[in-house]
mmCIF file with all atom_site columns, C-alpha atoms in Angstrom:
data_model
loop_
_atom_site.group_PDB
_atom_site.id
_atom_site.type_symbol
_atom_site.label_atom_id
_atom_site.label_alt_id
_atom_site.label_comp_id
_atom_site.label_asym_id
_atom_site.label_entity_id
_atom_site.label_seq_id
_atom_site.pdbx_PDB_ins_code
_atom_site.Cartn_x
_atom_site.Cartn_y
_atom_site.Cartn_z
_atom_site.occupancy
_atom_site.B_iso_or_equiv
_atom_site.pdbx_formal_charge
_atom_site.auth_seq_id
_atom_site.auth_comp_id
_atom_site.auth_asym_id
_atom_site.auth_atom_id
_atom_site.pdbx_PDB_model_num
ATOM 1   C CA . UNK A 1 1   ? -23.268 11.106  56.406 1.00 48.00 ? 1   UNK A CA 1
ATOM 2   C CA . UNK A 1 2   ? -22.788 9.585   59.298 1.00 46.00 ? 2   UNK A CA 1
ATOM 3   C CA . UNK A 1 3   ? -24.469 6.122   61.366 1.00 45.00 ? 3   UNK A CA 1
ATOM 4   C CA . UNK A 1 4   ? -27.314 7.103   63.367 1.00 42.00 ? 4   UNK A CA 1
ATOM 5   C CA . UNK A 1 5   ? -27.185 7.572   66.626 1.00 41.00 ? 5   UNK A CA 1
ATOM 6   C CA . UNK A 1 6   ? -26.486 4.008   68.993 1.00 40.00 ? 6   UNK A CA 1
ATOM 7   C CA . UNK A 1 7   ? -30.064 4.100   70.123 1.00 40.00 ? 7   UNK A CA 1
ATOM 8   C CA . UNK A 1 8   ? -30.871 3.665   66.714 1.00 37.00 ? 8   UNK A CA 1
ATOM 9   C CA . UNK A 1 9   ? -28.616 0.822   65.307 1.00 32.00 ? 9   UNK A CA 1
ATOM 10  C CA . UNK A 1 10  ? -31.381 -1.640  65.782 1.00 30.00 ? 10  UNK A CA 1
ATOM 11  C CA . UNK A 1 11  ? -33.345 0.243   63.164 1.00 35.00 ? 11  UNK A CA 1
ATOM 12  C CA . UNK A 1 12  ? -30.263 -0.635  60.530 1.00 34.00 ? 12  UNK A CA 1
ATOM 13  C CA . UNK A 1 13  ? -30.931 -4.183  61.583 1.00 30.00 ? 13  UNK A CA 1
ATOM 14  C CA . UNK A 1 14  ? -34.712 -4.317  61.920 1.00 32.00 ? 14  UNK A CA 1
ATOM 15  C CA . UNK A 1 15  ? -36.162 -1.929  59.150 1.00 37.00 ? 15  UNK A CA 1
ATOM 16  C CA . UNK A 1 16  ? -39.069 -3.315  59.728 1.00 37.00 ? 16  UNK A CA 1
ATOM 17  C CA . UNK A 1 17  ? -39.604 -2.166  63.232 1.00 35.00 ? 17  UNK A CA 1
ATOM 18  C CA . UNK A 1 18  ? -42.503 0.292   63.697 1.00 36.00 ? 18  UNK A CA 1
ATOM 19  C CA . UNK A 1 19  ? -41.386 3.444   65.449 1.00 35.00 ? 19  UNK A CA 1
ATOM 20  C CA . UNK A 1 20  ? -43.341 4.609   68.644 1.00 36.00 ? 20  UNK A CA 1
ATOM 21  C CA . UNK A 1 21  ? -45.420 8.069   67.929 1.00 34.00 ? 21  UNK A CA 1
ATOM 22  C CA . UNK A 1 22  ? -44.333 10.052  70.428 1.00 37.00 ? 22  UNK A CA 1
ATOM 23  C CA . UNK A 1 23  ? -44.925 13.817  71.532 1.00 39.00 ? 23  UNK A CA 1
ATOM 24  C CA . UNK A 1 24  ? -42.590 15.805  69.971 1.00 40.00 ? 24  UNK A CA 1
ATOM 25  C CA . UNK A 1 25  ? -40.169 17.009  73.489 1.00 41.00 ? 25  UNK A CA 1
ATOM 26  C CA . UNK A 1 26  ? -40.749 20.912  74.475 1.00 40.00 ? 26  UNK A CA 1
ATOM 27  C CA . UNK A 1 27  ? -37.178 21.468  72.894 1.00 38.00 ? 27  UNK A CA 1
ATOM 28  C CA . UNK A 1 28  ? -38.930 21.108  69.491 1.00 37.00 ? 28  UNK A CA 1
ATOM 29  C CA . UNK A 1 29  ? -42.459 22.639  70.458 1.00 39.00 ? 29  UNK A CA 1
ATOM 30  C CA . UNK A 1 30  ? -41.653 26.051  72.281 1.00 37.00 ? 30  UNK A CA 1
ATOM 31  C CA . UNK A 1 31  ? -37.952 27.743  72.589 1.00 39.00 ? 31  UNK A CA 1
ATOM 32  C CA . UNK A 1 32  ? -35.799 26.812  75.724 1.00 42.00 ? 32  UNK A CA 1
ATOM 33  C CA . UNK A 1 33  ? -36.704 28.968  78.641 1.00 40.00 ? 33  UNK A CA 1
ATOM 34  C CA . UNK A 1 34  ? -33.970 28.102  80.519 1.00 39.00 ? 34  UNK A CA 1
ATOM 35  C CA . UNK A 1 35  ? -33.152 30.715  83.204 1.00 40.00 ? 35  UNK A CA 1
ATOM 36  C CA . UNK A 1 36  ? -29.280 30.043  83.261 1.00 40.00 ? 36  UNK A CA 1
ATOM 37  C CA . UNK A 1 37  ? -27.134 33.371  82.945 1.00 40.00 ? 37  UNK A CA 1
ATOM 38  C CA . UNK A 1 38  ? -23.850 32.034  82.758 1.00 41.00 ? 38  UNK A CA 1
ATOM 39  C CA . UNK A 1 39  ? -22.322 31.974  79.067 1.00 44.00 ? 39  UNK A CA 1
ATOM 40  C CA . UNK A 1 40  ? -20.719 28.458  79.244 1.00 49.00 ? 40  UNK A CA 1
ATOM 41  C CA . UNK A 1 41  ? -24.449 27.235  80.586 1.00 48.00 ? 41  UNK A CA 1
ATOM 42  C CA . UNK A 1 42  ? -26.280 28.648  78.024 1.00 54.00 ? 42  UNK A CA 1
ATOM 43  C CA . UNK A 1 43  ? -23.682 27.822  75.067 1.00 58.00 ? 43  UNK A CA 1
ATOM 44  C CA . UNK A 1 44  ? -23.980 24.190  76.708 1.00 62.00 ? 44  UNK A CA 1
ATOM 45  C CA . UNK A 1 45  ? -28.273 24.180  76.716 1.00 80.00 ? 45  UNK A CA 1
ATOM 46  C CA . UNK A 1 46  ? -27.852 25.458  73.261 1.00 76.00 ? 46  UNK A CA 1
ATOM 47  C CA . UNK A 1 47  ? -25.788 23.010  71.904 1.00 76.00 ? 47  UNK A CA 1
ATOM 48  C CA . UNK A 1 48  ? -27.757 20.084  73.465 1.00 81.00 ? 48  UNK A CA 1
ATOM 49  C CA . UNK A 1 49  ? -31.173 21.858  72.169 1.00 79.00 ? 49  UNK A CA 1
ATOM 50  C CA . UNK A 1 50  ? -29.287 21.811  68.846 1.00 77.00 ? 50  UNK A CA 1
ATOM 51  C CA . UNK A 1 51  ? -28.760 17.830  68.904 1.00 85.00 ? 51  UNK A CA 1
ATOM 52  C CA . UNK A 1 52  ? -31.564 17.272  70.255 1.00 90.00 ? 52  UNK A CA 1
ATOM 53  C CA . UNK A 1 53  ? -33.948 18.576  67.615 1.00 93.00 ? 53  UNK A CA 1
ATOM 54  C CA . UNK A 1 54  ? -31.422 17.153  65.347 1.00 94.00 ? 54  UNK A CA 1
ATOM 55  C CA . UNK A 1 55  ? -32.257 13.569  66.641 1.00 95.00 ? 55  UNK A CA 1
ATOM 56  C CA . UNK A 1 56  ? -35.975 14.656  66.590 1.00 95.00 ? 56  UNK A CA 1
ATOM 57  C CA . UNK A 1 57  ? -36.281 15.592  63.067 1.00 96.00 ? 57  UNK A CA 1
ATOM 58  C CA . UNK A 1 58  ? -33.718 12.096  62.166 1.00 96.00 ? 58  UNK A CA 1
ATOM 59  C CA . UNK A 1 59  ? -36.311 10.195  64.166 1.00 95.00 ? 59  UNK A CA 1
ATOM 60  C CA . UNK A 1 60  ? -39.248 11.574  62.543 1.00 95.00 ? 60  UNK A CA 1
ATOM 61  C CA . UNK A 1 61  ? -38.202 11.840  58.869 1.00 94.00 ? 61  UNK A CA 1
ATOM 62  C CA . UNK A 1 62  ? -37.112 7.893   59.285 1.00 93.00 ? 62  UNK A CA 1
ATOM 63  C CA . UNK A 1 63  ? -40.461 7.138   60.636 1.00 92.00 ? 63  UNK A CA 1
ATOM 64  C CA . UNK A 1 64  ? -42.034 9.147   57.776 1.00 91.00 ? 64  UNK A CA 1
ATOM 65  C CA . UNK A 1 65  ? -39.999 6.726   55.625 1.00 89.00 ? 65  UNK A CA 1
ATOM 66  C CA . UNK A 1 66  ? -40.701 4.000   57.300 1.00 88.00 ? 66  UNK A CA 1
ATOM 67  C CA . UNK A 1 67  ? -44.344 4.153   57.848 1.00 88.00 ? 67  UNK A CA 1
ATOM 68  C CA . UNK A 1 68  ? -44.131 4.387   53.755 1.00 84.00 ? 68  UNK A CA 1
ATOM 69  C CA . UNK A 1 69  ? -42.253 0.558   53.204 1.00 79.00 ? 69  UNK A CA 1
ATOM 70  C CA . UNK A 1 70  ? -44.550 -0.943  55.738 1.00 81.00 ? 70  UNK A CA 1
ATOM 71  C CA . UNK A 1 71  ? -47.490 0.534   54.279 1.00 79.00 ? 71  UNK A CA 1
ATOM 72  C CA . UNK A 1 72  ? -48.670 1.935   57.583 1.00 85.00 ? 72  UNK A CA 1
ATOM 73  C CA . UNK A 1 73  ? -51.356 4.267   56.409 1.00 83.00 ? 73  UNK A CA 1
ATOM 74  C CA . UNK A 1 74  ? -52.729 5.395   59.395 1.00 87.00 ? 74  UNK A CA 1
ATOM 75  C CA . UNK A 1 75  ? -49.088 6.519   60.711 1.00 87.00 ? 75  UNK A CA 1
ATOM 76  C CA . UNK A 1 76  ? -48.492 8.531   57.901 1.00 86.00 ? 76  UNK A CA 1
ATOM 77  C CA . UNK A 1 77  ? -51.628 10.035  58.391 1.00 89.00 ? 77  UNK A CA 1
ATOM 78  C CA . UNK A 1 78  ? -51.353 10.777  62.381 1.00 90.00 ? 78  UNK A CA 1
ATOM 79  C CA . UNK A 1 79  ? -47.347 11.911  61.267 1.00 90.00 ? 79  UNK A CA 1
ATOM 80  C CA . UNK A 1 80  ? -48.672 14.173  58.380 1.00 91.00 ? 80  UNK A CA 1
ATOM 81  C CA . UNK A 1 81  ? -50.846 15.618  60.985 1.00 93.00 ? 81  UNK A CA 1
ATOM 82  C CA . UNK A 1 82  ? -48.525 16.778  62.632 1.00 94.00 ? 82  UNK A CA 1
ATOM 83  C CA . UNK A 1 83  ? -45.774 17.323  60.596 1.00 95.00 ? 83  UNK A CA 1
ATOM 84  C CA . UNK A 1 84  ? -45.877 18.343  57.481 1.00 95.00 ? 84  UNK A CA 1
ATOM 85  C CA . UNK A 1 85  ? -46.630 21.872  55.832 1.00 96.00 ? 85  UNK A CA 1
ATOM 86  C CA . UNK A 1 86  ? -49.899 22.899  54.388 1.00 94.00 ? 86  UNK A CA 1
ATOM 87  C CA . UNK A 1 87  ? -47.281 24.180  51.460 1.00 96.00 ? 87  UNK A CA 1
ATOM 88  C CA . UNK A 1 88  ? -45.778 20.416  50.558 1.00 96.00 ? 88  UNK A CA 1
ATOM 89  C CA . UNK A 1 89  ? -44.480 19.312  47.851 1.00 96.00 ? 89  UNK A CA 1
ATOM 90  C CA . UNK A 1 90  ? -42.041 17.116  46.910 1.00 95.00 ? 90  UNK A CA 1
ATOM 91  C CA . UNK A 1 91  ? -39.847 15.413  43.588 1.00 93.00 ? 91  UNK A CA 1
ATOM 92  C CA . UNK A 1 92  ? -38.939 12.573  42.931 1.00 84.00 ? 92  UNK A CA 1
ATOM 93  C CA . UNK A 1 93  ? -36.184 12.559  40.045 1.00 76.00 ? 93  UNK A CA 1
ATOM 94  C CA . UNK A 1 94  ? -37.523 15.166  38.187 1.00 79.00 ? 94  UNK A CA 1
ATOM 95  C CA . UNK A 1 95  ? -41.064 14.278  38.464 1.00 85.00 ? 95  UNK A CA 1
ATOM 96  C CA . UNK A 1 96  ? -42.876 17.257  40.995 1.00 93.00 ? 96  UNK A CA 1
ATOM 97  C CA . UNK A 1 97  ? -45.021 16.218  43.025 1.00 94.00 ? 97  UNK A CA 1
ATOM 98  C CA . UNK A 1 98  ? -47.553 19.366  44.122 1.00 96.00 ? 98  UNK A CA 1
ATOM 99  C CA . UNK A 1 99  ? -48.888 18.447  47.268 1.00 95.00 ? 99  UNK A CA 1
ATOM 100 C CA . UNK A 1 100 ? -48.626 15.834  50.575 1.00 92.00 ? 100 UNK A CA 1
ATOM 101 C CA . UNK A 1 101 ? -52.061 14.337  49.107 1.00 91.00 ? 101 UNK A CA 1
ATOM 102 C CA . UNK A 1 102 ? -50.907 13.846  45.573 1.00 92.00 ? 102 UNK A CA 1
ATOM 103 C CA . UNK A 1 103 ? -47.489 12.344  47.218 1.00 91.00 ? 103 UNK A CA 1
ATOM 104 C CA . UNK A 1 104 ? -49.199 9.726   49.816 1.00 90.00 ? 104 UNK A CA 1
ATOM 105 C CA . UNK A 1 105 ? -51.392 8.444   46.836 1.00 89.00 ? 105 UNK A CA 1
ATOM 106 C CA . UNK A 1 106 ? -48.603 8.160   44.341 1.00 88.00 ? 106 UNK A CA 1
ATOM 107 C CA . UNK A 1 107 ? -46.668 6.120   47.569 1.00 85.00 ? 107 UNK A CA 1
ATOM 108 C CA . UNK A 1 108 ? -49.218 3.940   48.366 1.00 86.00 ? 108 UNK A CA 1
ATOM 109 C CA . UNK A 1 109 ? -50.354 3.049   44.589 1.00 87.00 ? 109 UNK A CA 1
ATOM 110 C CA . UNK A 1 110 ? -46.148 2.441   44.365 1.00 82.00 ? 110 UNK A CA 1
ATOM 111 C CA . UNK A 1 111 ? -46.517 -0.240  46.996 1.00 82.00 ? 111 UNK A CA 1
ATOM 112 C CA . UNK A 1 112 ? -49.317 -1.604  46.025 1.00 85.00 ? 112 UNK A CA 1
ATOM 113 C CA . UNK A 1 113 ? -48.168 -2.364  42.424 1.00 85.00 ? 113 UNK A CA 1
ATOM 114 C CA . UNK A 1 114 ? -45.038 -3.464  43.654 1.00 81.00 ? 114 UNK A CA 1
ATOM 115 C CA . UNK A 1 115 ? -45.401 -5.837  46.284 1.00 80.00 ? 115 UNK A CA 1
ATOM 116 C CA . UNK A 1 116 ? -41.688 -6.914  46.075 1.00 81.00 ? 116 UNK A CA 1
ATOM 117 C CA . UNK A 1 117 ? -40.154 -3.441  46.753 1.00 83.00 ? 117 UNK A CA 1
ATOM 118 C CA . UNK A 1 118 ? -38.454 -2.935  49.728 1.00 85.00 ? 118 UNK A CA 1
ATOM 119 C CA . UNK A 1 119 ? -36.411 -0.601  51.243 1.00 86.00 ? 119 UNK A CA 1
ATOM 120 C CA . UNK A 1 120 ? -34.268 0.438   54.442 1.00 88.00 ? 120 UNK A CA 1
ATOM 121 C CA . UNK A 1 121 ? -32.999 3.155   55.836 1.00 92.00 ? 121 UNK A CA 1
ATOM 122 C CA . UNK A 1 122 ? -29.333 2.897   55.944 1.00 94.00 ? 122 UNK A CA 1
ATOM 123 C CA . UNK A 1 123 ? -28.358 6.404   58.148 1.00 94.00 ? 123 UNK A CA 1
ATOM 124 C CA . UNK A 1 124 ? -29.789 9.987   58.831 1.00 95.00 ? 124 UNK A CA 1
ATOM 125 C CA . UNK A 1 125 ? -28.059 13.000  58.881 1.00 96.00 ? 125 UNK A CA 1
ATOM 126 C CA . UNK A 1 126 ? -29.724 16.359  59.771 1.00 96.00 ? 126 UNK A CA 1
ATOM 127 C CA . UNK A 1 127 ? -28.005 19.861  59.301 1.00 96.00 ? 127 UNK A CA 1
ATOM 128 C CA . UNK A 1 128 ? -30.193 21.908  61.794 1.00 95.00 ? 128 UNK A CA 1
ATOM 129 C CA . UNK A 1 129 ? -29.554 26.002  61.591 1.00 94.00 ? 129 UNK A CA 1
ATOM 130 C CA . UNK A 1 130 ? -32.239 27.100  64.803 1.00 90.00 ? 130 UNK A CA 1
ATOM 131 C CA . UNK A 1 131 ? -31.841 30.692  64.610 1.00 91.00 ? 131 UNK A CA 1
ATOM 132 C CA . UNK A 1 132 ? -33.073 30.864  60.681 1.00 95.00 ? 132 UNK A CA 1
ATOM 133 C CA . UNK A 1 133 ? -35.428 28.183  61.498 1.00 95.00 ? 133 UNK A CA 1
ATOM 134 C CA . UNK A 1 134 ? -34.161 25.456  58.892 1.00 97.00 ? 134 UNK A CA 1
ATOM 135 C CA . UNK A 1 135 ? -33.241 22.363  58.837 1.00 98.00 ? 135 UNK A CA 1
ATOM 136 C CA . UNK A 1 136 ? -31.977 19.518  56.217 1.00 98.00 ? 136 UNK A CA 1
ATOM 137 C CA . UNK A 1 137 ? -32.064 16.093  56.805 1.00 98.00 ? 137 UNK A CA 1
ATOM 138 C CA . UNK A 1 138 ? -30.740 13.564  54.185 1.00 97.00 ? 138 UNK A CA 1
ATOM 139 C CA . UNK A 1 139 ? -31.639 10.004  54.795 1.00 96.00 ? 139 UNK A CA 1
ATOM 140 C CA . UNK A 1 140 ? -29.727 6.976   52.537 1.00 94.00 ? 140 UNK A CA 1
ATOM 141 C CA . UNK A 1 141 ? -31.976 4.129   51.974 1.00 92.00 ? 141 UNK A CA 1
ATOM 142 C CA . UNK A 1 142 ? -31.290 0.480   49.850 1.00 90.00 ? 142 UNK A CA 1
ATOM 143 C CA . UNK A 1 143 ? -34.063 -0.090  47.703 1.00 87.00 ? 143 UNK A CA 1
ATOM 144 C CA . UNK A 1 144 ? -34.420 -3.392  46.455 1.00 85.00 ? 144 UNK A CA 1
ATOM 145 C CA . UNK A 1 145 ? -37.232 -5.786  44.011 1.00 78.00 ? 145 UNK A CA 1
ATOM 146 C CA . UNK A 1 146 ? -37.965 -2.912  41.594 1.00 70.00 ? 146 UNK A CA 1
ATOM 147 C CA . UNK A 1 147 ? -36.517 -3.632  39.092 1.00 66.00 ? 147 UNK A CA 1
ATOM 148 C CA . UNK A 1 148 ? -35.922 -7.213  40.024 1.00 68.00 ? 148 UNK A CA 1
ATOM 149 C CA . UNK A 1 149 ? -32.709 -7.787  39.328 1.00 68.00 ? 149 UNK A CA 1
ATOM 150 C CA . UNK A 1 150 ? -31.737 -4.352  40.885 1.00 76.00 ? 150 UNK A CA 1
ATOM 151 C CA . UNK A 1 151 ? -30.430 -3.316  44.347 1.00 82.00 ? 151 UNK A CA 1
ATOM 152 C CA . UNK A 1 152 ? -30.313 0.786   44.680 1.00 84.00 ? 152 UNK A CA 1
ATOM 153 C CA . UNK A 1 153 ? -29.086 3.236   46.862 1.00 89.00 ? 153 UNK A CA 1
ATOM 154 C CA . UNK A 1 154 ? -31.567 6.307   47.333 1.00 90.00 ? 154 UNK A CA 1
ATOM 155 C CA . UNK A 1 155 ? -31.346 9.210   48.884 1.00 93.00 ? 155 UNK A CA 1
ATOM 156 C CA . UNK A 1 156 ? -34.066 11.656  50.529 1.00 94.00 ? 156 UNK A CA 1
ATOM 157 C CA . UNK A 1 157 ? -33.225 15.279  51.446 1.00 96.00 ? 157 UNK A CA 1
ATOM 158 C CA . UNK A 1 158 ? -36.387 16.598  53.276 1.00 96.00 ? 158 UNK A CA 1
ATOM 159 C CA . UNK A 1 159 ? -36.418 20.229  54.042 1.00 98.00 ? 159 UNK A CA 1
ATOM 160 C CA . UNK A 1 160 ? -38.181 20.927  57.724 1.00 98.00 ? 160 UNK A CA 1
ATOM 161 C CA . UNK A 1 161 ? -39.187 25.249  58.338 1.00 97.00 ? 161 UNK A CA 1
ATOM 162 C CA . UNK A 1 162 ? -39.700 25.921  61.874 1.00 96.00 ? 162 UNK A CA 1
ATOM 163 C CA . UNK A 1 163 ? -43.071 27.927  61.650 1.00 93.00 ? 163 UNK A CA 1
ATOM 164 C CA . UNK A 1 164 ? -45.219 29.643  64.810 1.00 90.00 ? 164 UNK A CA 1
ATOM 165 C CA . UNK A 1 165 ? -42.241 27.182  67.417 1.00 88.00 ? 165 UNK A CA 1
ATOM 166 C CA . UNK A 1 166 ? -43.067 23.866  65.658 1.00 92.00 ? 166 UNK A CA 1
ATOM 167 C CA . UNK A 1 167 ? -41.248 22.034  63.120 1.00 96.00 ? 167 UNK A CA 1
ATOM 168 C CA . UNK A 1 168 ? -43.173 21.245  59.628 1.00 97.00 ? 168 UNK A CA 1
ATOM 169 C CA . UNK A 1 169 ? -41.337 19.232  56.838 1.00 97.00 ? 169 UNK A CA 1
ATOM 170 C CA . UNK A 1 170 ? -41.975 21.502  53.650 1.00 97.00 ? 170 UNK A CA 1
ATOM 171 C CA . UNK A 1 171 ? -40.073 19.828  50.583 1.00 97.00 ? 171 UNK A CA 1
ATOM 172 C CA . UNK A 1 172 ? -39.076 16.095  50.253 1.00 95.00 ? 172 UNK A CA 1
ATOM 173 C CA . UNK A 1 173 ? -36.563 15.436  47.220 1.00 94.00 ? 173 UNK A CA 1
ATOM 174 C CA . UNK A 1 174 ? -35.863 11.758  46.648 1.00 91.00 ? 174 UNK A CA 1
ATOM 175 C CA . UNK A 1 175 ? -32.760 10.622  44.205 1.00 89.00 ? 175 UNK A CA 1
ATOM 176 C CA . UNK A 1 176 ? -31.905 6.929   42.971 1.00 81.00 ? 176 UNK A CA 1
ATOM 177 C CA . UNK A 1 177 ? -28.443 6.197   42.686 1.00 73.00 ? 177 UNK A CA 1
ATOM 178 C CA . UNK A 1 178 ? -26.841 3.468   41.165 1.00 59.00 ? 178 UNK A CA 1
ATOM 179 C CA . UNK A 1 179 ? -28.157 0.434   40.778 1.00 55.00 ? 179 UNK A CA 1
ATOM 180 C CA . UNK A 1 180 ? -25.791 -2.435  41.357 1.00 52.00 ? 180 UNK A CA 1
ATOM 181 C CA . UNK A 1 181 ? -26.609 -5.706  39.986 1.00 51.00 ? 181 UNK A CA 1
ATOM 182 C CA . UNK A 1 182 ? -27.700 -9.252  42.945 1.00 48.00 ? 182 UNK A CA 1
ATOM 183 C CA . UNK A 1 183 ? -24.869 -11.034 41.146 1.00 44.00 ? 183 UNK A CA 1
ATOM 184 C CA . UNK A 1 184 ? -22.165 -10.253 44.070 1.00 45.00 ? 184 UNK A CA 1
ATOM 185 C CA . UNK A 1 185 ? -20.460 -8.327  41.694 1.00 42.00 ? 185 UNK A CA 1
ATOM 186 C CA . UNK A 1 186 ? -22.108 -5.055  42.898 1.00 43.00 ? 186 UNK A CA 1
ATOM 187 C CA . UNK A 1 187 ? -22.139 -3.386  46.601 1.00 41.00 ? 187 UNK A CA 1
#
């Protein structure tokens, strides 16, 4: 996986900052109409369409993930909206979770019984196939003050369909990794 992009790097160093909700650009809301006919032009608009939904969905999956640690409700709710399928569901471990309801409540009862949890995203990473309509994006996060003692290294793969020109996240998977110990002798 690789560092997000360099308009991004303050996010490494400010987890806590809030991201702006912002229209999602045309590139991600209708197909490019550009009117070029030359094949180097249109390989060129492709490839820039390409990264550009691929920082979209980054963006949006880390605001998903953020709006989760700092327990902005309403965020998640106006992001949901907007993004996520009617079809949902996600797993956490092996627990399977059925729907976006049933996976909001389960977050927001997590927080709220663990004040001391934390967590950051670390880097994004989006695969993005346009013509089939898929896309992957893996996001590694620290968590940290659950248990107390333990610092862990998650990762969430969220699966995004692009249905009727918009893109809706369908499937969230979320994996703890090792936990390394607040002694110094772990990473």
């Amino acid at each position: 996986m690789s560092s997000p992009r360099a308009s991004s790097s303050l996010d490494i160093l400010l987890p806590e900052r809030t991201y702006a909700l912002q229209t999602a650009p045309a590139s991600i809301a209708s197909p490019s109409t550009s009117p070029s006919c030359s094949p180097a032009s249109s390989s060129t608009t492709e490839a820039e369409q390409k990264e550009t939904v691929k920082q979209e969905l980054e963006r949006i999956s880390s605001a998903f993930e953020n709006a989760i640690q700092n327990g902005q409700w309403v965020a998640l709710e106006h992001l949901s909206a907007k993004y996520i399928s009617p079809a949902f569901h996600a797993r956490f471990d092996n627990a399977l979770i059925s729907s976006w309801t049933d996976y909001v409540t389960l977050v927001s009862l997590w927080t709220k019984n663990n004040p001391g949890w934390q967590k950051s995203v670390l880097s994004t990473e989006a695969d993005v196939d346009e013509e089939n309509g898929q896309a992957t994006v893996y996001i590694l996060m620290k968590v940290t003050g659950w248990p107390v003692q333990f610092d862990r290294m998650v990762v969430s793969v969220l699966k995004w369909k692009k249905l009727r020109r918009r893109w809706v996240c369908c499937e969230n998977t979320t994996m703890r990794g090792v936990d390394t110990f607040r002694t110094g002798a772990g990473v």
